[in-house]
Coordinates of N, CA, C and O in Angstrom, one line a residue:
G103 N 7.3 -51.2 -0.4 CA 8.7 -51.6 -0.1 C 8.5 -52.2 1.2 O 7.6 -52.0 2.0
A104 N 9.8 -52.2 1.6 CA 9.9 -53.0 3.1 C 10.0 -51.9 4.2 O 10.1 -51.1 3.8
P105 N 9.3 -52.3 5.1 CA 9.0 -51.3 6.2 C 10.3 -50.8 6.7 O 11.4 -51.6 6.9
M106 N 10.6 -49.5 7.1 CA 11.8 -48.9 7.5 C 12.1 -49.2 9.3 O 11.1 -49.1 9.6
I107 N 13.1 -49.8 9.7 CA 13.1 -50.1 11.3 C 14.1 -48.9 11.8 O 15.3 -48.7 11.2
S108 N 13.5 -48.3 12.5 CA 14.5 -46.7 13.2 C 15.7 -47.4 13.8 O 15.9 -48.5 14.3
S109 N 16.9 -46.7 14.0 CA 18.1 -47.1 14.7 C 17.9 -47.4 16.2 O 18.5 -48.0 16.8
T110 N 16.8 -46.6 16.6 CA 16.8 -46.7 18.2 C 15.8 -47.8 18.5 O 16.3 -48.5 19.3
A111 N 14.9 -48.3 17.7 CA 14.5 -49.8 17.7 C 15.3 -50.7 17.6 O 15.3 -51.7 18.2
M112 N 16.2 -50.6 16.4 CA 17.4 -51.5 16.3 C 18.3 -51.9 17.4 O 18.5 -52.9 17.9
L113 N 18.4 -50.5 17.9 CA 19.2 -50.8 19.3 C 18.8 -51.6 20.4 O 19.3 -52.3 21.2
R114 N 17.5 -51.1 20.6 CA 16.8 -51.8 21.6 C 16.6 -53.3 21.4 O 16.8 -53.9 22.4
F115 N 16.2 -53.5 20.4 CA 16.5 -55.0 19.7 C 17.6 -55.6 20.1 O 17.7 -56.8 20.8
M116 N 18.3 -55.2 19.8 CA 19.8 -55.6 20.0 C 20.5 -55.7 21.5 O 20.8 -56.8 21.9
L117 N 20.0 -54.9 22.2 CA 20.1 -54.9 23.9 C 19.4 -55.9 24.2 O 20.0 -56.6 25.2
L118 N 18.1 -56.4 23.8 CA 17.5 -57.3 24.4 C 18.1 -58.3 24.1 O 18.0 -59.5 24.9
A119 N 18.4 -58.7 23.0 CA 19.2 -60.1 22.3 C 20.0 -60.3 23.1 O 20.4 -61.3 23.7
V120 N 21.0 -59.2 23.5 CA 22.2 -59.4 24.3 C 22.2 -60.0 25.4 O 22.5 -60.7 26.1
S121 N 20.9 -59.3 26.1 CA 20.5 -59.4 27.7 C 20.0 -60.8 27.8 O 20.3 -61.7 28.6
L122 N 19.2 -61.5 26.6 CA 18.6 -62.7 26.6 C 19.7 -63.9 26.4 O 19.7 -64.8 27.1
Q123 N 20.9 -63.6 25.7 CA 21.8 -64.5 25.5 C 22.7 -64.7 26.8 O 22.9 -65.8 26.9
C124 N 22.7 -63.6 27.4 CA 23.5 -63.9 28.9 C 22.7 -64.7 29.7 O 23.4 -65.3 30.7
V125 N 21.5 -64.6 29.9 CA 20.5 -65.3 30.7 C 20.7 -66.8 30.4 O 20.8 -67.6 31.3
V126 N 20.8 -67.2 28.8 CA 20.7 -68.4 28.6 C 22.1 -69.1 28.5 O 22.2 -70.3 28.4
A127 N 23.3 -68.4 28.9 CA 24.4 -68.9 28.9 C 24.6 -69.7 30.3 O 25.8 -70.1 30.8
V128 N 23.6 -69.5 31.1 CA 24.1 -70.6 32.2 C 23.7 -72.1 32.1 O 23.2 -72.6 31.7
F129 N 24.9 -72.6 32.7 CA 24.7 -74.3 32.6 C 23.7 -75.0 33.5 O 23.4 -74.4 34.8
E130 N 23.4 -75.8 33.2 CA 22.2 -76.4 33.8 C 22.5 -76.7 35.0 O 21.3 -76.6 35.8
D131 N 23.3 -77.1 35.4 CA 23.8 -77.5 36.9 C 23.8 -76.4 37.9 O 23.7 -76.4 38.9
Q132 N 24.1 -75.3 37.1 CA 24.3 -73.7 37.7 C 22.7 -73.1 37.9 O 23.0 -72.1 38.8
A133 N 21.8 -73.5 37.4 CA 20.3 -73.1 37.3 C 20.1 -72.9 38.9 O 20.0 -73.7 39.6
G134 N 19.8 -71.7 39.3 CA 19.3 -71.2 41.0 C 20.3 -71.0 41.6 O 20.2 -70.4 42.6
L135 N 21.4 -71.2 40.9 CA 22.7 -70.6 41.8 C 23.4 -69.3 41.4 O 23.6 -68.5 41.9
F136 N 23.2 -69.4 40.0 CA 23.8 -68.1 39.2 C 22.9 -67.4 38.3 O 23.2 -66.5 37.5
D137 N 21.6 -67.0 38.9 CA 20.8 -66.3 38.1 C 20.8 -65.0 38.4 O 21.4 -64.5 39.4
W138 N 20.1 -64.4 37.5 CA 20.2 -62.6 37.5 C 19.7 -62.0 38.8 O 18.4 -62.3 39.0
S139 N 20.3 -61.4 39.6 CA 20.2 -60.9 40.8 C 20.7 -59.5 41.0 O 21.9 -59.4 40.7
K140 N 20.1 -58.9 41.9 CA 20.4 -57.6 42.2 C 20.3 -57.2 43.7 O 19.2 -57.4 44.3
Q141 N 21.3 -56.7 44.5 CA 21.2 -56.6 45.8 C 19.9 -55.4 46.2 O 19.6 -54.9 45.4
N142 N 19.0 -55.9 47.1 CA 17.9 -54.7 47.4 C 16.8 -55.1 46.4 O 15.9 -54.3 46.6
I143 N 16.9 -55.8 45.3 CA 15.6 -56.1 44.7 C 15.3 -57.6 44.5 O 14.4 -58.2 44.2
G144 N 16.4 -58.6 44.2 CA 16.2 -59.9 44.2 C 16.6 -60.3 42.8 O 16.7 -59.8 42.0
N145 N 15.8 -61.7 42.7 CA 15.9 -62.3 41.6 C 14.7 -62.1 40.3 O 13.8 -62.0 40.8
V146 N 15.5 -61.6 39.2 CA 14.6 -61.0 38.4 C 13.6 -62.3 37.6 O 14.1 -63.2 37.5
K147 N 12.1 -61.5 37.6 CA 11.2 -62.7 36.8 C 10.9 -62.0 35.6 O 10.7 -62.8 34.6
H148 N 10.6 -60.8 35.7 CA 10.2 -59.8 34.3 C 11.1 -58.6 34.1 O 11.7 -58.2 34.9
A149 N 11.4 -58.4 32.8 CA 12.1 -57.3 32.6 C 11.8 -56.7 31.1 O 11.3 -57.3 30.0
A150 N 12.0 -55.1 31.3 CA 11.5 -54.3 29.9 C 12.9 -53.1 30.0 O 12.8 -52.6 30.6
I151 N 13.3 -53.2 28.9 CA 14.3 -52.5 28.5 C 13.6 -51.3 27.9 O 12.9 -51.6 26.8
V152 N 13.8 -49.7 28.3 CA 13.3 -48.7 27.3 C 14.5 -47.6 27.6 O 14.9 -47.4 28.9
G153 N 15.1 -47.4 26.6 CA 16.3 -46.4 26.3 C 17.3 -47.0 27.4 O 17.7 -48.1 27.0
K154 N 17.8 -46.2 28.2 CA 18.8 -46.6 29.1 C 18.6 -47.0 30.5 O 19.3 -47.0 31.5
R155 N 17.3 -47.8 30.6 CA 16.8 -48.1 31.8 C 16.3 -49.5 31.8 O 15.7 -49.9 30.3
I156 N 16.2 -50.1 32.5 CA 15.5 -51.6 32.7 C 14.3 -51.6 33.8 O 15.1 -51.4 34.7
F157 N 13.3 -51.9 33.6 CA 12.2 -52.0 34.6 C 12.1 -53.5 34.7 O 12.1 -54.3 33.8
V158 N 12.3 -53.9 36.0 CA 12.4 -55.4 36.4 C 11.1 -55.8 37.6 O 10.8 -54.9 38.3
S159 N 10.7 -56.8 37.5 CA 10.0 -57.4 38.7 C 10.6 -58.5 39.4 O 11.2 -59.3 38.4
T160 N 10.5 -58.6 40.5 CA 11.6 -59.8 41.0 C 10.6 -61.1 42.0 O 9.5 -60.7 42.1
E161 N 11.3 -62.0 42.2 CA 10.6 -63.1 42.8 C 10.4 -62.4 44.5 O 9.6 -63.2 45.0
S162 N 10.9 -61.5 44.8 CA 10.6 -61.0 46.2 C 10.0 -59.8 46.2 O 9.5 -59.0 47.0
N163 N 8.8 -59.7 44.9 CA 7.9 -58.8 44.9 C 8.2 -57.7 45.0 O 7.4 -56.7 45.4
T164 N 9.0 -57.3 44.0 CA 9.5 -55.8 44.2 C 9.6 -55.6 42.8 O 9.8 -56.3 41.9
I165 N 9.4 -54.2 42.4 CA 9.4 -53.7 41.0 C 10.4 -52.5 41.4 O 10.5 -52.0 42.4
A166 N 11.5 -52.5 40.1 CA 12.5 -51.4 40.2 C 12.8 -51.1 38.7 O 12.7 -51.8 37.7
C167 N 13.3 -49.7 38.9 CA 14.0 -49.4 37.6 C 15.7 -49.2 38.0 O 16.1 -48.6 38.9
L168 N 16.4 -49.7 36.7 CA 17.8 -49.7 36.8 C 18.4 -48.9 35.7 O 17.9 -49.0 34.6
S169 N 19.4 -48.5 36.0 CA 20.4 -47.8 35.0 C 21.3 -48.8 34.3 O 21.7 -49.5 34.8
L170 N 21.0 -48.7 32.9 CA 21.7 -50.0 31.8 C 23.1 -49.1 32.0 O 24.1 -50.3 31.9
R171 N 23.4 -48.2 32.1 CA 25.0 -47.6 31.9 C 25.4 -47.9 33.5 O 26.5 -48.6 33.2
H172 N 24.8 -47.8 34.8 CA 25.9 -48.2 35.8 C 25.0 -49.3 36.5 O 26.2 -49.9 37.4
G173 N 24.2 -49.6 36.3 CA 23.5 -50.9 37.0 C 23.0 -50.5 38.2 O 22.5 -51.3 39.2
S174 N 22.9 -49.2 38.8 CA 22.5 -49.0 40.1 C 21.2 -48.6 40.0 O 20.4 -48.7 38.7
I175 N 20.3 -48.8 41.1 CA 19.0 -48.8 41.3 C 18.4 -47.1 41.0 O 18.9 -46.4 42.0
V176 N 17.6 -47.0 40.5 CA 17.0 -45.7 40.1 C 15.8 -45.3 41.3 O 15.9 -44.6 41.9
W177 N 15.0 -46.3 41.2 CA 14.0 -46.4 42.1 C 13.5 -47.8 42.4 O 13.8 -48.8 41.5
R178 N 12.7 -48.3 43.4 CA 12.4 -49.4 43.6 C 10.9 -49.5 44.7 O 10.9 -48.5 45.4
Q179 N 10.2 -50.3 44.4 CA 8.9 -50.5 45.0 C 8.8 -51.8 45.7 O 8.7 -52.8 44.7
V180 N 8.4 -52.3 46.8 CA 8.1 -53.6 47.4 C 6.9 -53.6 47.8 O 6.4 -53.0 48.6
M181 N 6.6 -54.7 47.2 CA 4.9 -55.1 47.4 C 4.7 -56.0 48.5 O 5.8 -56.6 49.0
S182 N 3.7 -56.4 49.0 CA 3.4 -57.4 50.1 C 3.7 -58.8 49.7 O 3.7 -59.1 48.5
P183 N 4.3 -59.7 50.5 CA 4.6 -60.9 50.2 C 3.4 -61.9 49.4 O 4.1 -62.8 48.8
E184 N 2.3 -61.7 49.6 CA 1.3 -62.2 48.8 C 1.1 -61.7 47.4 O 0.0 -62.4 46.6
E185 N 1.7 -60.7 47.4 CA 1.3 -60.1 45.7 C 2.2 -60.2 44.6 O 3.2 -59.2 44.6
S186 N 2.6 -61.4 44.0 CA 3.5 -61.8 43.2 C 2.9 -60.7 41.8 O 2.0 -60.8 41.2
F187 N 4.1 -60.3 41.0 CA 3.8 -59.7 39.7 C 3.6 -60.8 38.5 O 4.7 -61.8 38.8
D188 N 2.6 -60.8 37.9 CA 2.5 -61.4 36.7 C 2.9 -61.2 35.4 O 3.4 -61.5 34.7
K189 N 3.0 -59.4 35.2 CA 3.3 -59.0 34.0 C 3.8 -57.5 34.1 O 3.4 -56.8 35.1
V190 N 4.7 -57.1 33.6 CA 5.3 -55.5 33.6 C 5.2 -55.4 32.1 O 6.0 -56.0 31.3
I191 N 4.6 -54.1 32.0 CA 4.7 -53.3 30.5 C 5.1 -52.1 30.9 O 4.7 -51.4 31.5
V192 N 6.0 -51.8 29.9 CA 6.4 -49.9 29.8 C 5.8 -49.3 28.4 O 6.2 -50.1 27.6
Y193 N 5.1 -48.4 28.7 CA 4.6 -47.7 27.5 C 4.9 -46.2 27.7 O 4.3 -45.7 28.8
E194 N 5.5 -45.6 27.0 CA 6.2 -44.2 27.2 C 6.7 -44.0 28.8 O 7.7 -44.7 29.1
Q195 N 5.9 -43.0 29.5 CA 6.4 -42.7 30.7 C 5.6 -43.8 31.8 O 5.8 -43.1 33.0
V196 N 5.1 -44.6 31.5 CA 4.2 -45.2 32.5 C 4.9 -47.0 32.7 O 4.9 -47.4 31.6
L197 N 4.8 -47.4 33.6 CA 4.9 -48.6 33.8 C 3.6 -49.4 34.4 O 3.3 -48.8 35.4
A198 N 3.0 -50.3 33.7 CA 2.0 -50.8 34.0 C 2.3 -52.3 34.7 O 3.3 -53.0 34.0
T199 N 1.7 -52.7 35.8 CA 2.0 -54.1 36.5 C 0.6 -54.7 36.5 O -0.4 -54.0 36.9
L200 N 0.9 -56.0 36.6 CA -0.4 -56.9 36.9 C 0.3 -57.8 37.9 O 1.1 -58.4 37.7
S201 N -0.7 -58.0 39.0 CA 0.1 -58.9 40.1 C -1.3 -59.4 40.8 O -2.4 -59.2 40.7
G202 N -1.1 -60.2 41.9 CA -2.0 -61.0 42.6 C -2.9 -61.9 41.5 O -4.1 -62.0 41.6
G203 N -2.3 -62.5 40.4 CA -3.3 -63.6 39.5 C -4.2 -62.5 38.5 O -5.3 -63.0 38.3
G204 N -3.8 -61.5 38.2 CA -4.5 -60.5 37.7 C -5.6 -59.5 38.5 O -6.3 -58.8 37.9
K205 N -5.7 -59.8 39.7 CA -6.4 -59.1 40.5 C -6.2 -57.4 40.8 O -6.9 -56.8 40.8
H206 N -4.7 -57.3 40.9 CA -4.3 -55.7 41.2 C -3.8 -55.4 39.6 O -2.4 -56.0 39.0
V207 N -4.2 -54.2 39.3 CA -3.7 -53.4 38.1 C -3.3 -52.1 38.5 O -3.8 -51.2 39.1
R208 N -1.8 -51.5 38.2 CA -1.0 -50.6 38.7 C -0.4 -49.9 37.7 O 0.1 -50.3 36.7
L209 N -0.6 -48.6 37.6 CA 0.5 -47.9 36.7 C 1.2 -46.7 37.5 O 0.6 -46.2 38.8
W210 N 2.3 -46.9 37.2 CA 3.5 -46.0 37.9 C 3.9 -45.1 37.0 O 4.3 -45.5 35.8
N211 N 4.6 -44.4 37.7 CA 5.6 -43.1 36.6 C 6.8 -43.8 36.6 O 7.6 -44.2 37.4
A212 N 7.3 -43.9 35.3 CA 8.5 -44.7 34.7 C 9.6 -44.0 35.3 O 10.7 -44.6 35.8
N213 N 9.5 -42.7 35.6 CA 10.8 -41.8 35.9 C 10.9 -41.9 37.3 O 12.2 -42.0 37.6
D214 N 10.4 -42.1 38.5 CA 10.2 -42.1 39.7 C 10.0 -42.9 40.8 O 10.0 -43.1 41.8
G215 N 9.0 -44.0 40.0 CA 8.3 -45.2 40.6 C 6.9 -44.6 41.6 O 6.6 -45.3 42.1
F216 N 6.4 -43.2 41.2 CA 5.3 -42.8 42.1 C 3.9 -43.5 41.4 O 3.9 -43.7 40.3
L217 N 3.2 -44.4 42.4 CA 1.9 -44.8 42.2 C 1.0 -43.9 41.7 O 0.6 -43.2 42.2
R218 N 0.7 -43.9 40.2 CA -0.2 -43.1 39.7 C -1.6 -43.7 39.7 O -2.5 -42.7 39.7
W219 N -2.1 -45.1 39.5 CA -3.4 -45.5 39.7 C -3.1 -46.9 40.0 O -2.5 -47.7 39.8
H220 N -4.3 -47.1 40.8 CA -4.4 -48.6 41.3 C -6.0 -49.1 41.2 O -6.8 -48.3 41.7
E221 N -6.1 -50.3 40.7 CA -7.5 -50.7 40.5 C -7.6 -52.4 41.0 O -6.6 -53.0 40.7
I222 N -8.6 -52.7 41.5 CA -8.7 -54.0 42.1 C -9.5 -54.6 41.0 O -10.7 -53.9 41.0
S223 N -9.0 -55.4 40.0 CA -10.1 -55.7 38.5 C -11.3 -56.9 39.3 O -12.0 -56.4 38.6
Y224 N -10.7 -57.7 40.0 CA -11.8 -58.5 40.4 C -11.4 -59.0 42.0 O -10.4 -58.9 42.4
S225 N -12.5 -59.5 42.4 CA -12.3 -60.2 44.1 C -11.6 -61.4 43.7 O -10.8 -61.6 45.1
S226 N -11.4 -62.0 42.5 CA -10.6 -63.3 42.6 C -9.5 -63.5 41.7 O -10.1 -62.6 40.5
P227 N -8.7 -64.0 41.4 CA -7.5 -64.0 40.4 C -8.6 -64.2 39.0 O -9.6 -65.2 39.0
I228 N -7.8 -63.8 38.2 CA -8.5 -64.1 36.6 C -7.6 -65.4 36.1 O -6.8 -65.5 36.3
N229 N -8.4 -65.8 34.8 CA -7.4 -66.9 34.1 C -6.7 -66.3 32.9 O -6.9 -65.0 32.5
H230 N -5.5 -66.9 33.0 CA -4.8 -66.1 31.9 C -5.4 -66.1 30.3 O -6.2 -67.1 29.8
G231 N -5.1 -65.1 29.4 CA -5.7 -64.8 28.5 C -7.3 -64.3 28.6 O -7.6 -63.8 27.6
Q232 N -7.5 -63.8 29.6 CA -8.9 -62.7 29.9 C -8.2 -61.4 29.5 O -7.2 -61.0 30.2
A233 N -9.3 -60.3 29.2 CA -8.7 -59.0 29.1 C -9.8 -58.8 30.5 O -10.5 -59.2 31.0
L234 N -8.8 -57.4 30.6 CA -9.1 -56.7 32.2 C -10.1 -55.3 31.7 O -9.2 -54.7 31.0
P235 N -11.1 -55.2 32.0 CA -12.1 -53.9 31.9 C -11.7 -52.8 32.7 O -12.7 -52.6 33.5
S236 N -10.7 -52.5 32.6 CA -10.3 -51.3 33.5 C -9.9 -50.2 33.1 O -9.2 -50.2 31.7
S237 N -10.1 -49.0 33.6 CA -10.4 -47.5 32.6 C -9.6 -46.6 33.7 O -10.4 -46.2 34.6
P238 N -8.4 -46.3 33.3 CA -7.8 -45.2 34.0 C -8.7 -44.0 33.4 O -9.2 -43.8 32.5
S239 N -8.4 -43.0 34.1 CA -8.9 -41.3 34.1 C -8.6 -41.0 32.4 O -9.5 -40.4 31.7
R240 N -7.4 -41.3 32.0 CA -6.8 -40.8 30.6 C -7.0 -41.6 29.4 O -6.8 -41.5 28.3
G241 N -7.8 -43.0 29.8 CA -8.1 -43.9 28.4 C -8.4 -45.2 28.9 O -8.1 -45.5 30.3
D242 N -8.3 -46.2 28.0 CA -8.4 -47.6 28.4 C -7.3 -48.3 28.6 O -6.4 -47.9 27.6
L243 N -7.3 -49.2 29.4 CA -6.2 -49.9 29.4 C -6.8 -51.6 29.5 O -7.6 -51.7 30.2
V244 N -6.3 -52.3 28.5 CA -6.5 -53.9 28.7 C -5.2 -54.6 28.4 O -4.4 -54.4 27.7
L245 N -5.2 -55.5 29.3 CA -3.8 -56.2 29.2 C -4.4 -57.5 29.3 O -5.3 -58.4 29.4
F246 N -3.6 -58.6 28.3 CA -3.9 -59.9 28.1 C -2.8 -60.8 28.7 O -1.7 -60.5 28.7
G247 N -3.3 -61.8 29.1 CA -2.3 -62.8 29.6 C -1.7 -63.5 28.6 O -1.9 -63.3 27.6
E248 N -0.6 -64.5 28.9 CA 0.0 -65.2 27.9 C -1.1 -66.3 27.5 O -1.5 -67.0 28.3

């Protein structure tokens, strides 16, 4: 038979679909004027919704966790100006970020933003689509570009 979808997975999909509809509802002449922005974190580049939280990276090189219920900042980390975020992935209680053109791979505690692991994958940026051969102590981590 057809695979069953859990109610939690369906709720997450619906929240994502609703949030995407809100983003595309901006008129063309308003682009850049009314983009999604939050005070103290900046304009959002990447977002991942997990449970009652949304994890974001911004144009001002900040990663943050926001409460979906209140919109408040749970935690945030500001990176150096030359280190733009390329990818944000959330898995269980870990936030993985790829930044600096693939040069920096970091694992953060999703609950409090504590840096758990940092690896410089290459001395120069990688091409999109390349795998990163990085291994934290508890297992392998492989990220792929788009």
